XYZ file of C-alpha atoms in Angstrom:
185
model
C 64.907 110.346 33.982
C 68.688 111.548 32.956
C 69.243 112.287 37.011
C 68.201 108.740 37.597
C 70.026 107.333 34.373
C 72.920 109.572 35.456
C 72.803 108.286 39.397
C 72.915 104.452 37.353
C 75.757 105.094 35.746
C 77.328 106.601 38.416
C 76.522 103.501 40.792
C 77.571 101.690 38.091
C 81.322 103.320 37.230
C 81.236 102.881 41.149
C 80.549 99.352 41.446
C 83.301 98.744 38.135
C 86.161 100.600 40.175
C 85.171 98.767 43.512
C 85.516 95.514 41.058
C 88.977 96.611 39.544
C 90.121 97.935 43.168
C 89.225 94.121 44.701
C 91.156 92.689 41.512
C 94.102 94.344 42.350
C 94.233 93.958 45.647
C 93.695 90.145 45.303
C 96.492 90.318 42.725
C 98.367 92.652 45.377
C 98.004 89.609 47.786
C 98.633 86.913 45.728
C 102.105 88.166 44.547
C 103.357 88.925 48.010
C 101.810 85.344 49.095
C 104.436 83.789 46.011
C 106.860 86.304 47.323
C 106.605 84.977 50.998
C 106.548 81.387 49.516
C 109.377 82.642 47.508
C 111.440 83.295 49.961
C 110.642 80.872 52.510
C 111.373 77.989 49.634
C 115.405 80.042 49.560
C 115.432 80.067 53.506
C 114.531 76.665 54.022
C 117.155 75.417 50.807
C 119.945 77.705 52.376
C 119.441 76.083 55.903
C 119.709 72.619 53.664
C 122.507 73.530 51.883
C 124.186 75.169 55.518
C 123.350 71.623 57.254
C 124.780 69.655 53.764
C 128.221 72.129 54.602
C 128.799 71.233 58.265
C 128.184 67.397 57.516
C 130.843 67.401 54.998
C 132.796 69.513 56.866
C 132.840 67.080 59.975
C 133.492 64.411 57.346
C 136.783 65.986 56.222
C 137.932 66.710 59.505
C 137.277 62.897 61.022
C 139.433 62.254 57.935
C 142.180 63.925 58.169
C 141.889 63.185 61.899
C 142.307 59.057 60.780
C 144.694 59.856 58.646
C 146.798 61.595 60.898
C 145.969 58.980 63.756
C 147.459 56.414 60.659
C 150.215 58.342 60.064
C 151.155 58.480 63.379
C 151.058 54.176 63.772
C 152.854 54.277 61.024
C 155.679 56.244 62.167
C 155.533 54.472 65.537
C 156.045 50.939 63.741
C 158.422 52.460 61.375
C 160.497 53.698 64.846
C 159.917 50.211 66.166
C 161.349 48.011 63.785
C 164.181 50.535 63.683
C 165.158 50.230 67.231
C 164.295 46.525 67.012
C 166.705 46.224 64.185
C 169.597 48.294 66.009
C 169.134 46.068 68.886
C 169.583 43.021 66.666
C 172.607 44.548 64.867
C 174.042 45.605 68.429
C 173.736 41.984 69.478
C 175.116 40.459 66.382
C 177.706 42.557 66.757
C 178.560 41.704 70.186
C 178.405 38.097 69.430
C 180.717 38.737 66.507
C 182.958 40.758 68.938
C 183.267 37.835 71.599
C 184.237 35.496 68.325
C 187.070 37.590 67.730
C 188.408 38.778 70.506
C 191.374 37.009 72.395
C 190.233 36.508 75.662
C 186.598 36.275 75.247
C 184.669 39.045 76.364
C 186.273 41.947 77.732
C 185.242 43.086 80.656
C 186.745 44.495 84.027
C 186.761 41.037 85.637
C 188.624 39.086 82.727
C 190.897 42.164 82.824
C 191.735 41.935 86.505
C 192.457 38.165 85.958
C 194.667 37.904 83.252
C 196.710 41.473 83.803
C 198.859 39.318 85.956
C 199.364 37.319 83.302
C 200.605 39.790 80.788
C 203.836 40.542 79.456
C 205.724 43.590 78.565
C 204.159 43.402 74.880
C 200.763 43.539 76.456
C 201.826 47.070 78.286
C 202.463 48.140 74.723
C 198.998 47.208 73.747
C 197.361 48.939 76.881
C 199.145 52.312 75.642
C 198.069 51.405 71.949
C 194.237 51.069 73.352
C 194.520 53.805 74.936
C 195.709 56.071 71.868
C 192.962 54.749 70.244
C 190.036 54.913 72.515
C 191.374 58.435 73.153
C 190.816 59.315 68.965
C 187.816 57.557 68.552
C 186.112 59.458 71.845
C 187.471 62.514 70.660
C 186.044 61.987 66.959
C 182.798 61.064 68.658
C 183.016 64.203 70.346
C 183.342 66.087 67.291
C 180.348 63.846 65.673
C 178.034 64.785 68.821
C 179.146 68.409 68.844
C 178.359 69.089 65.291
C 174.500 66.851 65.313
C 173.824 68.172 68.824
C 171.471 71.030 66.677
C 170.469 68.828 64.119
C 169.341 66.201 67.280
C 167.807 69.237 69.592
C 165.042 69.238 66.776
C 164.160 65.518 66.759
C 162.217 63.399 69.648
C 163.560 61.456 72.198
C 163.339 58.277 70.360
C 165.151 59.485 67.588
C 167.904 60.674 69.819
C 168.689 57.551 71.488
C 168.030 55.825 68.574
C 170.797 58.226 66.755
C 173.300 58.715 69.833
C 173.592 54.567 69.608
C 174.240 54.081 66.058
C 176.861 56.708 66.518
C 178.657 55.440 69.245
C 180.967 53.399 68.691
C 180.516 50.038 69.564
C 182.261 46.950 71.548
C 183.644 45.199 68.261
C 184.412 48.386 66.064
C 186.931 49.303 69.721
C 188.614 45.742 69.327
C 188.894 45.740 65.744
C 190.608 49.003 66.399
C 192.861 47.264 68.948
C 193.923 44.472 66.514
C 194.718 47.307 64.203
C 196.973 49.279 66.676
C 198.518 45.931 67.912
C 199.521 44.567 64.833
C 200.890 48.110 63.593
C 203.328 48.195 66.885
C 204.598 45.158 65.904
């Protein structure tokens, strides 16, 4: 009887460790099925979050990419109406030019026709035109020397735009010619 009580007991402790050794395995394999689950939950939100990034990334950059296409219109129109206003200056200023002048406009043909018309006073204002056309190139010169850095850094259309409102124009040269006339007389 005790070897077949003890063999009971035995199968018994047996059959209790078997049951505790299952448990923990089963525990074992639940915890690393949360843990895979665990970290396929992180994987999959970092590949959300990754995806979320580049969107917003994209975003920004078709932004800035408008705004720089915007800023660029703008400075295009801004150049435009620029010009377009230096044109209509120019204009006015010729217009004003041919009011004011003596013999209407000057140019080589009206010159060729009335220089033998002219009198010995008119030689006087030939030399006094010349005096002054001679300063005011040689000032220009001076202007163009000294902004020929400053211009080397800006675009084309800035340049012209530039060179022409510092040239000196068709009625700024006559007014300077009724100036040197009436000081020689």
């Amino acid at each position: 009887l005790r070897t077949e009580e003890r063999q009971r007991l035995a199968r018994e402790r047996r059959e209790e460790r078997e049951k505790q050794h299952a448990a923990k395995e089963t525990q074992i394999l639940e915890k690393e099925r949360k843990a895979k689950l665990q970290y396929e939950k992180q994987l999959e939100e970092r590949q959300r979050k990754l995806k979320e990034m580049k969107q917003k990334e994209e975003q920004r950059r078709a932004a800035v990419e408008e705004k720089r296409k915007q800023k660029i219109e703008e400075e295009k129109e801004r150049y435009e109406a620029v010009l377009h206003r230096t044109l209509e200056r120019n204009q006015r200023l010729e217009t004003r030019q041919k009011r004011w002048s003596w013999g209407g406009s000057v140019t080589p043909d009206s010159e060729s026709k009335t220089a033998s018309r002219r009198s010995p006073s008119t030689a006087n204002l030939k030399q006094a035109e010349a005096a002054v056309s001679k300063r005011l190139s040689s000032s220009a010169a001076l202007l163009n020397a000294s902004d020929r850095t400053r211009r080397s850094q800006l675009s084309p259309l800035d340049s012209s735009v530039i060179s022409r409102l510092l040239a000196p124009t068709q009625a700024s040269l006559a007014r300077s010619k009724s100036a040197a006339t009436l000081s020689a007389d």
